[in-house]
Each structure stands twice: as C-alpha cells, then as structure tokens.
Amino acid sequence: MKVSLSWLKEYVSVEMKAEELADALTMIGLEVESLSDRYEYLDNVLAGRIVKISPHPVADKLKLCEVDIGGRVIRVVCGAPNAKENLIAPLALPGTVLPDGSRLEKSTIRGESSEGMLCSQGELGLGTDRSGIMILDSAVSPGKKLAHALGLSDKLFEIGLTPNRPDCLSIIGIAREVAAIQKKRVSYPDTNISDKGNAISEISSVRIEAPDHCPRYAARLVENVRVAPSPFWLQDRLMSVGLRPINNIVDITNFILMEMGQPLHAFDFDRLTGQRIVVRTAAKGEQFTTLDGKERILSPEMLMICDGEKAVAVAGVMGGLNSEIEDSTTRVFIESAYFSPVSIRKTAKKLGLNTEASHRFERGIDPEGTVKALNRAAMLMAELGGGRLVSGLIDEHPRPSSRKKIFLSTEKANRLIATTLKQNEIVEILRSVEFAVEKADEDQLTVTPPSFRVDVSRPEDLTEELARLWGYEKIPVNFPLIPSASGKISAQTDFRYGLKQLMTGFGFTEAINYSFIHNRCCDQLQLGSDDPRRRMLNVLNPLAEDQSVMRTSLIPGLLETMRRNISQQVRTVKVFEIGKTFISRGQDDLPEEKEMLAGLWTGSRYDLSWHYQDTACDFYDIAGIAESLAESLKISGVRFAAVSPQDCAYTKPGASARIFAGNETLGLTGEIHPRCISEFDLRQKAFIFELDMDCLRRLIPEVKQSRSVPRYPFVPRDITLIVEKNMEAGTIPEHIRTMGEALIEDVTLFAVYEGASVPEGRKSVSFRIIYRSAHETLEDSKVNEIHKGITDRLIHTFKASLPA
C-alpha cells in the first residue's frame, strides 16, 4: 500500500517527521517497508532558459537550442513545437531516470550532439500533456532545481499490510491510525447530499437475485457530464500512489478507491439495456469480455452485474467492454456495493484476475461505507464533469448487518498484556480508533467496533488493540513460568523419524508438498472412473486454482517436485514424502485419511563420478529401495507381484509390481507410464513406490530377532532357466524358498535376458542360491546333489528348459 504524506495531511494534521511517523506506524502494526522522496528522480532536472534557437541542418522538425542552466549554456536538440527563445522550461541532464524508466545520456541526434532534454509534463510525471515542453514561470531562475521551483515536496510510505487490516487499504484508513498515534481527530470529506425528490427511481432500478453474494448495492446517476482529462490535482493524487490517470470519470472512481477504500464502478448509463441492474450469478459456460479485452468463461458461482439483457461486469473484480465509459458518455451510473469476500476471492482466483477492487472486496470492506463513498463520487463527478446529479439514491440492502457488542474485562485485559491500565485509559485508547465504549461496571466495558473494523469480533481482539496502541515497547518483558516436564515422543512420531533416517540413508531427500492439488491430477494420472482416488474433497477457499482439492495420492506432488527440479537443470532427483491422503466418503462423513510413504527416483543411478559410467536408474533400483526399507524394518516375507494396467493406470505395464509382506499389501512400485510423463511435462523416465504407513507399522515385529554370525562358509550356486516371456520371474525365488530345503539361506534374481540366443516368446532368468549349514562345512558333492534336485523341480514346475 503506497501512501503519499501530502495526501495524508488532507485528513489529519501530521506534526511528526516522516521518519518518526514511519517508526510509529511500524510499532502499531503497520509495517513501513520503505520511505522515499517522491520527487527524488527530479534531482537532475533544472530550470533552463532558451537563449538561442537554430534550425537543425538535416532535420526540418528538430531545432538546436542553446539553454542557460545558471552560469553555463549547453546545447540541446529539441523537437517541441512550442520551444521559443527566452522561454523557461525543465531541462533533464544526463543521468536522469524518467518515470517511464528511461535513462538520459549525452547523445547524438541526426549528427548533432545533445547534452540534455527539454521535457514535457508527461515525460516528467507531472501531468499527461506531451504535446510540447512544459513552460515554467518567467520569474524562475535558470539553474534552479525543478522540484524547488515548483514547490514539489512529498514523501511516499510503502506499507506492508496484513490481510486482517483491510480498513487500512485507503488513505483515510491510515489517517485514522495516525490520528490515534498523535491523539488527534480525522477530518473526513463531506459526503452528505440533500436529495430533493427521488427522480432516479423513475429512471432506473436494481434487483439483487443473489443476496448471499451481494448483501448491499447502492447507486446514483449523474447526467450531462463531459468526459475529459482530470484536473492536475486529481491526476497528481493518483500518480502519487502508482495509478495511471485515464479520464475524469474513471479517475474519480479510482480516487475514491484509494481515499476511502470503497471500490466503485462507473457504467455508461445509455449502454445499459433497460436502464436497470440485475445482480445474479453466472450461467454455466457463460462468456464475457472484460475491460482488458479478454474473453472469460464463467462458472455458476461467479457473481455478475447485468443490465436487462446481458452481463456488464464481473462483480467486484472488473467491468465489461460493453458498458465502459467513453468520450461520448453523458450519463454515468455509479455503483457502490458490498460483496461477499469469499465470493469475490473465488471469482478472482478462478479468472486469474487480481485488481485493486478485488484485493479490497476479498478482505472485507466497510459495509456501512458504501453510500458515503457513492455520495462523494457523485458530487465530484457533477463538479469535475460539469454534470447534474439526479436526485435520489438506490440502496438495495436485503441483508442488513448489525454491529456486535463485545464485553471486555479491564482486569483480564491487563493480565493478558502485563499492563496496569486504568479503565478510563482503556476507554480513551479504544475511542481514539473510533470504537464506541460504554462502562458496564468498574471492571466491564461494552465495546462496539466501528463497521470498518471487520477484524475485531472478540475480547482478545480488543486486547490486541490496547497492546498496539499503548505501545508494544512499553509492555514489560516477563519470562513465563512453565512447569518442568520431560517430553515423550509418540510412537508414531518416532516411527516417522526412523523412516526419514532410512530414506536419507538411501540417498533420498525429503519433500514437503501441499496437501492441496489441482483437480486435473486424477486425469493426469489416468485414473479410472471407478477409482476411489477420484473421490476428492473440494477446498472451499483455495489458495490458488492449482490447489483446489485435497490430494488422494502423494504421487502428483512428487511429480511436480521432479518437474520443478528438471526445469532448474537438476536431472537426477531422489525424493520421498510422508504425508496423508484424503478420500471423500460423502458430504455427511469425514474423509478417509491414510498416511503414506512415497518415493521417486529419476535420472542417474550413481552420482557423477569417474568411478562409474552414467547409467540411468530403472525399475529394479526403486524396487530395491522399497525392499531394503522393509528389510531394515525387519519385515519378513516381502515379495513382488505383477500389476495389471487396470489396477494402476499411472505405472507402465511390465515395469510395475505390487509389494506384499505375507498376505498383507504394503503398496506398489513401478515406472511412471509414458502418458503420465507427458501429462506432467516431465520429459524423462521416473520410478516411484508407495507404501502404506499403517501396514508398515503393523508388520514390524515387536521382538527384533537376531542370529549369530555364521561359523561355516556359504556355497553359492547359479541357475539359469529359459521360461515363458510373460511369466513373472519373481515367482521362482518364492517357489524355491517354499521347497523346504533347510540348507537354502537366500535366493536372488540377478539377471533377465531376452535376445538372439533365446527362443522367440521366451526369456532367460538367472538366480543365485546361497547354501549354508549351521553345523558343518558343506561339501560340493552334497550341494551339487541338492542343487540338481531343485533345478529339476523348477524345470518341471515352470515348464522351463536349460540354456543350450
């Protein structure tokens, strides 16, 4: 929020220095982020007297001007038609940065050197006239700084407001705070209109069809106006806070917006069909062209301002091209309304529009300030536009609001902020910011907040007001007495911490993503229509359009993390996340919340090193991580089984598997389907796993079993079999383990091959079996006999053959 000190002084007397005021505002909760001299950019702009003008030798429209800038004459190339000898005009020296951002340097123009620039009002940001150079009073001495010559002096405060203080999104709002600091009163502008009759009711009408979205709508009509440039004082006020002047009618609405914090909208009354207004919600798929020339697709929850036939504005956000003020406009219909903050926020977010009006409406404006702002605007339009104010006021107010009384205990307030304020002092402080206060008894106060303080609704809010206005720096520092207690980490927290330690040990980095995702994520994951993860919960007031629903899977968040890293040229990403997913059970029931652990690996298998070749990670790497995690938790019987495309649409067929521990399903792992890679704009393969945290926690044995270090050596033997191509290789090690052979210690699948040496429709799978006895050293003859028996049984069971 930009605040001009000179504008502020119109409403409150400021006796403090600008720097002192900035500190005082910060101390009461309005953080002044910067304080600057508004006209600092004019330091290198001097008053110059044109002493001689000569024609440019090669350019008919240019002139060579010799300009006296106080004891020194410089040469300037100028094309202004009003440049004359003995004229006093602003001259910008090299190094000046103009308001449009351009920096002046000594230059050569059509072969002639120019040591500066004679400037117009528009070029200096002191008006909009660019037709010729700005002419100064002949009494101004050459060489005098322009800011001094014109008496330009102003300070600009940049205030960072928190969302709970919409009352300060105006110059008058800041003036109220300054008045409280200095114990002064605010001088409000005149907003009273004495109507003699109600002629407007015979000309126009307003009907509110959505009172929940629009509790109040007021309007006035000004006739016979002349649309023209605004006077300089009005343009100057707008430019001081960074707004661009347009014309007197539009400028007045923007002026009131910044002065009083009430957004207004001006319609060309003659372009309103039926000369009436209907406030309704949009039809599904309705199209509307806003003032920026863009066509918008509307949804049913969006509030629209319509005439007798069509929409003419997106309520509280932006007007329409079909009713904007034009140079030919003579009758202006002024809108001043109170719209639901939630409704405006949803509409602005969905349309991707963030305007000065929506910024205020979605935080909450003063519901009782609509008519005051409307009257102020109508009087200015009649004055500056040379028009006539039609008598009467339209004020549709189907849902009047009432100000709630709050009961405040003096003793409790003092105890909360460690002060010893007397009741009279508390009354004085609260009244300084326009709270209505009555004494109920020696301790209790009955306080009614002003209508513009939408953030105050309970005693604690009043106590905060006392603290900030009394002075946070005056509150004594006390160290609270806290009973000593040994904290105990819950079993769940301890379990999560252990998992994080394991995953970081595997080289993964933890990701913490939002629980809110885009409602298109299910489509991007190719989930079937009957997949329970499509039952998403809508967020009532989303932070952004891509955070409109609660997540039903952790995978979209990890894929988005991958996309962001790849966009930053990080090609190898190993991330994991532990978090909850939310699946709707219907409107009347709480959602199903399931805590999951998910991991993602993309890019290289190894870190860049001369030790290793740059090999891409694959399905077996990510499956190995999931298996190693389970083994580290001492979960036994972990096995993998193929997943059908119907079971998991976002993993690639043939490169994905369910993870089991006994008969329990732990989760799944696999390569992300190429279609999903394209949907998420990832451009390289990615491998994921998902594990159910509750299942992991349940399967961890209560008693961790250990075994002694083997006394006798193991004996390895390999088996290579030719099997059907579509057979799951992982079933063979499981089958070997169930054969009941006591000497088998471990079975590992270490190679799968399809190629020229293998018959078509088949593949080669290789396993390593580790044999060991706990009682003796095994002889080769005994191992060979057992190994041959196992090989024969596998060939028979799986209809396999040995390599040729």
PDB file of C-alpha atoms in Angstrom, residues 216-449:
ATOM      1  CA  ARG A 216     -25.889  -4.398  -0.405  1.00  0.00           C
ATOM      2  CA  TYR A 217     -25.945  -2.487  -3.707  1.00  0.00           C
ATOM      3  CA  ALA A 218     -26.221   1.306  -3.912  1.00  0.00           C
ATOM      4  CA  ALA A 219     -26.223   3.541  -6.983  1.00  0.00           C
ATOM      5  CA  ARG A 220     -26.572   7.148  -8.155  1.00  0.00           C
ATOM      6  CA  LEU A 221     -26.921   8.758 -11.565  1.00  0.00           C
ATOM      7  CA  VAL A 222     -25.129  11.854 -12.932  1.00  0.00           C
ATOM      8  CA  GLU A 223     -26.368  13.410 -16.188  1.00  0.00           C
ATOM      9  CA  ASN A 224     -24.901  15.837 -18.721  1.00  0.00           C
ATOM     10  CA  VAL A 225     -21.314  15.028 -17.787  1.00  0.00           C
ATOM     11  CA  ARG A 226     -18.417  15.780 -20.099  1.00  0.00           C
ATOM     12  CA  VAL A 227     -15.687  13.155 -20.215  1.00  0.00           C
ATOM     13  CA  ALA A 228     -12.332  14.944 -20.274  1.00  0.00           C
ATOM     14  CA  PRO A 229      -8.865  14.797 -18.725  1.00  0.00           C
ATOM     15  CA  SER A 230      -8.864  15.235 -14.969  1.00  0.00           C
ATOM     16  CA  PRO A 231      -7.534  18.384 -13.330  1.00  0.00           C
ATOM     17  CA  PHE A 232      -3.889  18.223 -12.310  1.00  0.00           C
ATOM     18  CA  TRP A 233      -4.585  17.816  -8.575  1.00  0.00           C
ATOM     19  CA  LEU A 234      -6.582  14.643  -9.230  1.00  0.00           C
ATOM     20  CA  GLN A 235      -4.037  13.238 -11.674  1.00  0.00           C
ATOM     21  CA  ASP A 236      -1.272  14.034  -9.194  1.00  0.00           C
ATOM     22  CA  ARG A 237      -3.039  12.192  -6.375  1.00  0.00           C
ATOM     23  CA  LEU A 238      -3.431   9.063  -8.494  1.00  0.00           C
ATOM     24  CA  MET A 239       0.124   9.156  -9.824  1.00  0.00           C
ATOM     25  CA  SER A 240       1.451   9.535  -6.267  1.00  0.00           C
ATOM     26  CA  VAL A 241       0.160   6.043  -5.445  1.00  0.00           C
ATOM     27  CA  GLY A 242       1.115   4.475  -8.765  1.00  0.00           C
ATOM     28  CA  LEU A 243      -2.191   4.729 -10.663  1.00  0.00           C
ATOM     29  CA  ARG A 244      -2.431   5.986 -14.249  1.00  0.00           C
ATOM     30  CA  PRO A 245      -4.898   8.797 -14.975  1.00  0.00           C
ATOM     31  CA  ILE A 246      -7.451   7.935 -17.689  1.00  0.00           C
ATOM     32  CA  ASN A 247     -10.283  10.486 -17.687  1.00  0.00           C
ATOM     33  CA  ASN A 248     -12.160  12.475 -15.082  1.00  0.00           C
ATOM     34  CA  ILE A 249     -14.938   9.882 -14.537  1.00  0.00           C
ATOM     35  CA  VAL A 250     -12.716   6.823 -14.212  1.00  0.00           C
ATOM     36  CA  ASP A 251     -10.144   8.813 -12.225  1.00  0.00           C
ATOM     37  CA  ILE A 252     -12.780   9.780  -9.654  1.00  0.00           C
ATOM     38  CA  THR A 253     -13.689   6.121  -9.036  1.00  0.00           C
ATOM     39  CA  ASN A 254     -10.003   5.291  -8.567  1.00  0.00           C
ATOM     40  CA  PHE A 255      -9.549   8.337  -6.336  1.00  0.00           C
ATOM     41  CA  ILE A 256     -12.385   7.202  -4.035  1.00  0.00           C
ATOM     42  CA  LEU A 257     -10.955   3.684  -4.028  1.00  0.00           C
ATOM     43  CA  MET A 258      -7.645   4.973  -2.693  1.00  0.00           C
ATOM     44  CA  GLU A 259      -9.133   7.691  -0.485  1.00  0.00           C
ATOM     45  CA  MET A 260     -11.912   5.717   1.245  1.00  0.00           C
ATOM     46  CA  GLY A 261     -11.141   2.088   0.395  1.00  0.00           C
ATOM     47  CA  GLN A 262     -14.502   1.554  -1.336  1.00  0.00           C
ATOM     48  CA  PRO A 263     -14.286   0.149  -4.879  1.00  0.00           C
ATOM     49  CA  LEU A 264     -16.731   1.837  -7.270  1.00  0.00           C
ATOM     50  CA  HIS A 265     -17.681   1.195 -10.867  1.00  0.00           C
ATOM     51  CA  ALA A 266     -18.961   3.704 -13.406  1.00  0.00           C
ATOM     52  CA  PHE A 267     -21.264   2.493 -16.208  1.00  0.00           C
ATOM     53  CA  ASP A 268     -22.290   4.345 -19.324  1.00  0.00           C
ATOM     54  CA  PHE A 269     -25.989   4.532 -18.417  1.00  0.00           C
ATOM     55  CA  ASP A 270     -27.130   4.769 -22.042  1.00  0.00           C
ATOM     56  CA  ARG A 271     -25.429   1.437 -22.828  1.00  0.00           C
ATOM     57  CA  LEU A 272     -27.346  -0.397 -20.089  1.00  0.00           C
ATOM     58  CA  THR A 273     -30.257  -2.189 -21.737  1.00  0.00           C
ATOM     59  CA  GLY A 274     -33.471  -1.321 -19.941  1.00  0.00           C
ATOM     60  CA  GLN A 275     -31.601   1.189 -17.751  1.00  0.00           C
ATOM     61  CA  ARG A 276     -31.648  -1.286 -14.869  1.00  0.00           C
ATOM     62  CA  ILE A 277     -29.271  -3.526 -12.950  1.00  0.00           C
ATOM     63  CA  VAL A 278     -29.708  -7.179 -12.015  1.00  0.00           C
ATOM     64  CA  VAL A 279     -27.207  -8.801  -9.644  1.00  0.00           C
ATOM     65  CA  ARG A 280     -27.124 -12.545 -10.313  1.00  0.00           C
ATOM     66  CA  THR A 281     -24.763 -15.496 -10.583  1.00  0.00           C
ATOM     67  CA  ALA A 282     -23.395 -16.526 -13.956  1.00  0.00           C
ATOM     68  CA  ALA A 283     -24.784 -19.303 -16.106  1.00  0.00           C
ATOM     69  CA  LYS A 284     -22.556 -22.318 -16.654  1.00  0.00           C
ATOM     70  CA  GLY A 285     -20.211 -21.667 -19.563  1.00  0.00           C
ATOM     71  CA  GLU A 286     -21.369 -18.055 -19.959  1.00  0.00           C
ATOM     72  CA  GLN A 287     -18.856 -15.914 -21.852  1.00  0.00           C
ATOM     73  CA  PHE A 288     -17.963 -12.332 -21.009  1.00  0.00           C
ATOM     74  CA  THR A 289     -15.383  -9.838 -22.307  1.00  0.00           C
ATOM     75  CA  THR A 290     -13.761  -7.804 -19.545  1.00  0.00           C
ATOM     76  CA  LEU A 291     -12.226  -4.312 -19.806  1.00  0.00           C
ATOM     77  CA  ASP A 292      -8.819  -5.773 -20.634  1.00  0.00           C
ATOM     78  CA  GLY A 293     -10.269  -7.142 -23.878  1.00  0.00           C
ATOM     79  CA  LYS A 294     -10.074 -10.815 -22.825  1.00  0.00           C
ATOM     80  CA  GLU A 295     -12.994 -13.192 -23.160  1.00  0.00           C
ATOM     81  CA  ARG A 296     -13.710 -15.043 -19.913  1.00  0.00           C
ATOM     82  CA  ILE A 297     -15.516 -18.357 -19.446  1.00  0.00           C
ATOM     83  CA  LEU A 298     -17.691 -18.056 -16.340  1.00  0.00           C
ATOM     84  CA  SER A 299     -18.872 -20.648 -13.841  1.00  0.00           C
ATOM     85  CA  PRO A 300     -22.142 -20.689 -11.867  1.00  0.00           C
ATOM     86  CA  GLU A 301     -20.677 -19.493  -8.556  1.00  0.00           C
ATOM     87  CA  MET A 302     -19.406 -16.221 -10.062  1.00  0.00           C
ATOM     88  CA  LEU A 303     -21.399 -13.083  -9.266  1.00  0.00           C
ATOM     89  CA  MET A 304     -22.264 -10.867 -12.229  1.00  0.00           C
ATOM     90  CA  ILE A 305     -23.663  -7.366 -12.645  1.00  0.00           C
ATOM     91  CA  CYS A 306     -26.152  -7.381 -15.524  1.00  0.00           C
ATOM     92  CA  ASP A 307     -28.498  -4.995 -17.288  1.00  0.00           C
ATOM     93  CA  GLY A 308     -31.868  -6.001 -18.706  1.00  0.00           C
ATOM     94  CA  GLU A 309     -30.295  -8.430 -21.203  1.00  0.00           C
ATOM     95  CA  LYS A 310     -26.649  -9.172 -20.586  1.00  0.00           C
ATOM     96  CA  ALA A 311     -23.762  -9.152 -18.136  1.00  0.00           C
ATOM     97  CA  VAL A 312     -21.929  -5.817 -17.880  1.00  0.00           C
ATOM     98  CA  ALA A 313     -19.345  -6.543 -15.131  1.00  0.00           C
ATOM     99  CA  VAL A 314     -17.769  -9.296 -13.070  1.00  0.00           C
ATOM    100  CA  ALA A 315     -18.915  -8.140  -9.647  1.00  0.00           C
ATOM    101  CA  GLY A 316     -16.114  -6.723  -7.534  1.00  0.00           C
ATOM    102  CA  VAL A 317     -13.397  -7.738  -9.999  1.00  0.00           C
ATOM    103  CA  MET A 318     -13.567  -5.984 -13.389  1.00  0.00           C
ATOM    104  CA  GLY A 319     -16.071  -4.235 -15.618  1.00  0.00           C
ATOM    105  CA  GLY A 320     -17.029  -5.144 -19.165  1.00  0.00           C
ATOM    106  CA  LEU A 321     -16.125  -3.620 -22.522  1.00  0.00           C
ATOM    107  CA  ASN A 322     -19.804  -3.358 -23.377  1.00  0.00           C
ATOM    108  CA  SER A 323     -20.527  -0.646 -20.787  1.00  0.00           C
ATOM    109  CA  GLU A 324     -17.244   1.194 -20.282  1.00  0.00           C
ATOM    110  CA  ILE A 325     -17.024   4.973 -20.069  1.00  0.00           C
ATOM    111  CA  GLU A 326     -16.209   6.512 -23.471  1.00  0.00           C
ATOM    112  CA  ASP A 327     -15.518  10.049 -24.625  1.00  0.00           C
ATOM    113  CA  SER A 328     -19.145  10.284 -25.820  1.00  0.00           C
ATOM    114  CA  THR A 329     -20.623   9.255 -22.449  1.00  0.00           C
ATOM    115  CA  THR A 330     -23.027  11.823 -20.973  1.00  0.00           C
ATOM    116  CA  ARG A 331     -24.901   9.839 -18.307  1.00  0.00           C
ATOM    117  CA  VAL A 332     -22.934   7.916 -15.651  1.00  0.00           C
ATOM    118  CA  PHE A 333     -24.458   5.249 -13.423  1.00  0.00           C
ATOM    119  CA  ILE A 334     -22.262   4.849 -10.323  1.00  0.00           C
ATOM    120  CA  GLU A 335     -22.158   1.519  -8.497  1.00  0.00           C
ATOM    121  CA  SER A 336     -21.122   1.213  -4.843  1.00  0.00           C
ATOM    122  CA  ALA A 337     -21.721  -2.227  -3.334  1.00  0.00           C
ATOM    123  CA  TYR A 338     -20.729  -4.666  -0.642  1.00  0.00           C
ATOM    124  CA  PHE A 339     -19.907  -8.132  -1.992  1.00  0.00           C
ATOM    125  CA  SER A 340     -19.175 -11.347  -0.099  1.00  0.00           C
ATOM    126  CA  PRO A 341     -15.391 -11.625   0.426  1.00  0.00           C
ATOM    127  CA  VAL A 342     -15.443 -15.401  -0.193  1.00  0.00           C
ATOM    128  CA  SER A 343     -17.381 -14.990  -3.441  1.00  0.00           C
ATOM    129  CA  ILE A 344     -15.015 -12.340  -4.806  1.00  0.00           C
ATOM    130  CA  ARG A 345     -11.912 -14.289  -3.808  1.00  0.00           C
ATOM    131  CA  LYS A 346     -13.130 -17.424  -5.592  1.00  0.00           C
ATOM    132  CA  THR A 347     -14.037 -15.496  -8.731  1.00  0.00           C
ATOM    133  CA  ALA A 348     -10.774 -13.534  -8.852  1.00  0.00           C
ATOM    134  CA  LYS A 349      -8.687 -16.675  -8.330  1.00  0.00           C
ATOM    135  CA  LYS A 350     -10.572 -18.682 -10.920  1.00  0.00           C
ATOM    136  CA  LEU A 351     -10.337 -15.936 -13.559  1.00  0.00           C
ATOM    137  CA  GLY A 352      -6.722 -15.168 -12.698  1.00  0.00           C
ATOM    138  CA  LEU A 353      -7.567 -11.507 -12.057  1.00  0.00           C
ATOM    139  CA  ASN A 354      -6.159  -9.567  -9.120  1.00  0.00           C
ATOM    140  CA  THR A 355      -7.397  -5.985  -9.259  1.00  0.00           C
ATOM    141  CA  GLU A 356      -7.326  -3.180  -6.717  1.00  0.00           C
ATOM    142  CA  ALA A 357     -11.072  -3.697  -6.278  1.00  0.00           C
ATOM    143  CA  SER A 358     -10.949  -7.472  -5.759  1.00  0.00           C
ATOM    144  CA  HIS A 359      -7.994  -7.054  -3.380  1.00  0.00           C
ATOM    145  CA  ARG A 360     -10.219  -4.975  -1.094  1.00  0.00           C
ATOM    146  CA  PHE A 361     -13.503  -6.840  -1.528  1.00  0.00           C
ATOM    147  CA  GLU A 362     -11.982 -10.234  -0.731  1.00  0.00           C
ATOM    148  CA  ARG A 363     -10.530  -8.916   2.532  1.00  0.00           C
ATOM    149  CA  GLY A 364     -13.724  -7.181   3.593  1.00  0.00           C
ATOM    150  CA  ILE A 365     -14.702  -3.540   3.133  1.00  0.00           C
ATOM    151  CA  ASP A 366     -16.839  -1.319   5.348  1.00  0.00           C
ATOM    152  CA  PRO A 367     -20.472  -2.387   4.706  1.00  0.00           C
ATOM    153  CA  GLU A 368     -21.677   0.982   6.020  1.00  0.00           C
ATOM    154  CA  GLY A 369     -19.272   2.974   3.862  1.00  0.00           C
ATOM    155  CA  THR A 370     -20.908   2.225   0.504  1.00  0.00           C
ATOM    156  CA  VAL A 371     -23.281   5.205   0.471  1.00  0.00           C
ATOM    157  CA  LYS A 372     -20.660   7.638   1.826  1.00  0.00           C
ATOM    158  CA  ALA A 373     -18.245   6.739  -0.946  1.00  0.00           C
ATOM    159  CA  LEU A 374     -21.048   6.830  -3.521  1.00  0.00           C
ATOM    160  CA  ASN A 375     -22.099  10.348  -2.488  1.00  0.00           C
ATOM    161  CA  ARG A 376     -18.504  11.580  -2.534  1.00  0.00           C
ATOM    162  CA  ALA A 377     -18.002  10.231  -6.060  1.00  0.00           C
ATOM    163  CA  ALA A 378     -21.309  11.620  -7.340  1.00  0.00           C
ATOM    164  CA  MET A 379     -20.507  15.123  -6.051  1.00  0.00           C
ATOM    165  CA  LEU A 380     -17.038  15.069  -7.641  1.00  0.00           C
ATOM    166  CA  MET A 381     -18.419  13.851 -10.986  1.00  0.00           C
ATOM    167  CA  ALA A 382     -21.008  16.602 -11.003  1.00  0.00           C
ATOM    168  CA  GLU A 383     -18.298  19.160 -10.155  1.00  0.00           C
ATOM    169  CA  LEU A 384     -15.425  17.986 -12.378  1.00  0.00           C
ATOM    170  CA  GLY A 385     -17.588  16.675 -15.209  1.00  0.00           C
ATOM    171  CA  GLY A 386     -19.882  19.683 -15.325  1.00  0.00           C
ATOM    172  CA  GLY A 387     -22.897  17.390 -14.864  1.00  0.00           C
ATOM    173  CA  ARG A 388     -26.136  17.337 -12.917  1.00  0.00           C
ATOM    174  CA  LEU A 389     -26.775  14.944 -10.050  1.00  0.00           C
ATOM    175  CA  VAL A 390     -30.130  13.191 -10.469  1.00  0.00           C
ATOM    176  CA  SER A 391     -31.990  13.339  -7.166  1.00  0.00           C
ATOM    177  CA  GLY A 392     -32.469  10.188  -5.154  1.00  0.00           C
ATOM    178  CA  LEU A 393     -30.450   7.158  -4.191  1.00  0.00           C
ATOM    179  CA  ILE A 394     -30.868   3.467  -4.950  1.00  0.00           C
ATOM    180  CA  ASP A 395     -29.854   1.456  -1.895  1.00  0.00           C
ATOM    181  CA  GLU A 396     -30.867  -2.203  -2.014  1.00  0.00           C
ATOM    182  CA  HIS A 397     -29.956  -3.751   1.331  1.00  0.00           C
ATOM    183  CA  PRO A 398     -31.727  -7.129   1.697  1.00  0.00           C
ATOM    184  CA  ARG A 399     -29.384  -8.437   4.398  1.00  0.00           C
ATOM    185  CA  PRO A 400     -28.530  -5.537   6.763  1.00  0.00           C
ATOM    186  CA  SER A 401     -25.643  -6.260   9.095  1.00  0.00           C
ATOM    187  CA  SER A 402     -25.587  -5.324  12.752  1.00  0.00           C
ATOM    188  CA  ARG A 403     -22.529  -4.427  14.773  1.00  0.00           C
ATOM    189  CA  LYS A 404     -21.861  -6.911  17.550  1.00  0.00           C
ATOM    190  CA  LYS A 405     -21.145  -5.694  21.070  1.00  0.00           C
ATOM    191  CA  ILE A 406     -18.107  -7.105  22.839  1.00  0.00           C
ATOM    192  CA  PHE A 407     -17.700  -7.294  26.598  1.00  0.00           C
ATOM    193  CA  LEU A 408     -14.190  -6.534  27.830  1.00  0.00           C
ATOM    194  CA  SER A 409     -12.853  -7.125  31.330  1.00  0.00           C
ATOM    195  CA  THR A 410     -10.326  -4.466  32.372  1.00  0.00           C
ATOM    196  CA  GLU A 411      -8.669  -6.873  34.797  1.00  0.00           C
ATOM    197  CA  LYS A 412      -8.350  -9.681  32.254  1.00  0.00           C
ATOM    198  CA  ALA A 413      -7.018  -7.375  29.530  1.00  0.00           C
ATOM    199  CA  ASN A 414      -4.314  -6.045  31.874  1.00  0.00           C
ATOM    200  CA  ARG A 415      -3.414  -9.558  32.926  1.00  0.00           C
ATOM    201  CA  LEU A 416      -3.052 -10.764  29.328  1.00  0.00           C
ATOM    202  CA  ILE A 417      -0.664  -7.988  28.254  1.00  0.00           C
ATOM    203  CA  ALA A 418       1.012  -7.395  31.639  1.00  0.00           C
ATOM    204  CA  THR A 419      -0.124  -3.765  31.938  1.00  0.00           C
ATOM    205  CA  THR A 420      -1.760  -1.707  34.688  1.00  0.00           C
ATOM    206  CA  LEU A 421      -4.035   0.436  32.540  1.00  0.00           C
ATOM    207  CA  LYS A 422      -6.915   2.102  34.300  1.00  0.00           C
ATOM    208  CA  GLN A 423     -10.404   1.742  32.935  1.00  0.00           C
ATOM    209  CA  ASN A 424     -10.506   5.367  31.774  1.00  0.00           C
ATOM    210  CA  GLU A 425      -7.217   4.904  29.927  1.00  0.00           C
ATOM    211  CA  ILE A 426      -8.613   1.852  28.147  1.00  0.00           C
ATOM    212  CA  VAL A 427     -11.732   3.808  27.179  1.00  0.00           C
ATOM    213  CA  GLU A 428      -9.593   6.631  25.802  1.00  0.00           C
ATOM    214  CA  ILE A 429      -7.390   4.264  23.774  1.00  0.00           C
ATOM    215  CA  LEU A 430     -10.324   2.450  22.179  1.00  0.00           C
ATOM    216  CA  ARG A 431     -12.210   5.649  21.414  1.00  0.00           C
ATOM    217  CA  SER A 432      -9.101   7.027  19.670  1.00  0.00           C
ATOM    218  CA  VAL A 433      -9.702   4.459  16.910  1.00  0.00           C
ATOM    219  CA  GLU A 434     -13.442   5.132  16.812  1.00  0.00           C
ATOM    220  CA  PHE A 435     -14.697   2.239  18.962  1.00  0.00           C
ATOM    221  CA  ALA A 436     -17.921   3.018  20.846  1.00  0.00           C
ATOM    222  CA  VAL A 437     -17.287   2.280  24.546  1.00  0.00           C
ATOM    223  CA  GLU A 438     -19.692   2.247  27.493  1.00  0.00           C
ATOM    224  CA  LYS A 439     -18.891   1.410  31.103  1.00  0.00           C
ATOM    225  CA  ALA A 440     -20.933  -1.504  32.411  1.00  0.00           C
ATOM    226  CA  ASP A 441     -19.344  -1.549  35.886  1.00  0.00           C
ATOM    227  CA  GLU A 442     -15.946  -0.888  37.478  1.00  0.00           C
ATOM    228  CA  ASP A 443     -14.405  -3.776  35.542  1.00  0.00           C
ATOM    229  CA  GLN A 444     -16.561  -4.490  32.492  1.00  0.00           C
ATOM    230  CA  LEU A 445     -16.744  -2.394  29.320  1.00  0.00           C
ATOM    231  CA  THR A 446     -19.259  -2.756  26.491  1.00  0.00           C
ATOM    232  CA  VAL A 447     -17.442  -2.093  23.229  1.00  0.00           C
ATOM    233  CA  THR A 448     -18.922  -1.764  19.734  1.00  0.00           C
ATOM    234  CA  PRO A 449     -16.287  -1.852  16.966  1.00  0.00           C
TER     235      PRO A 449
END
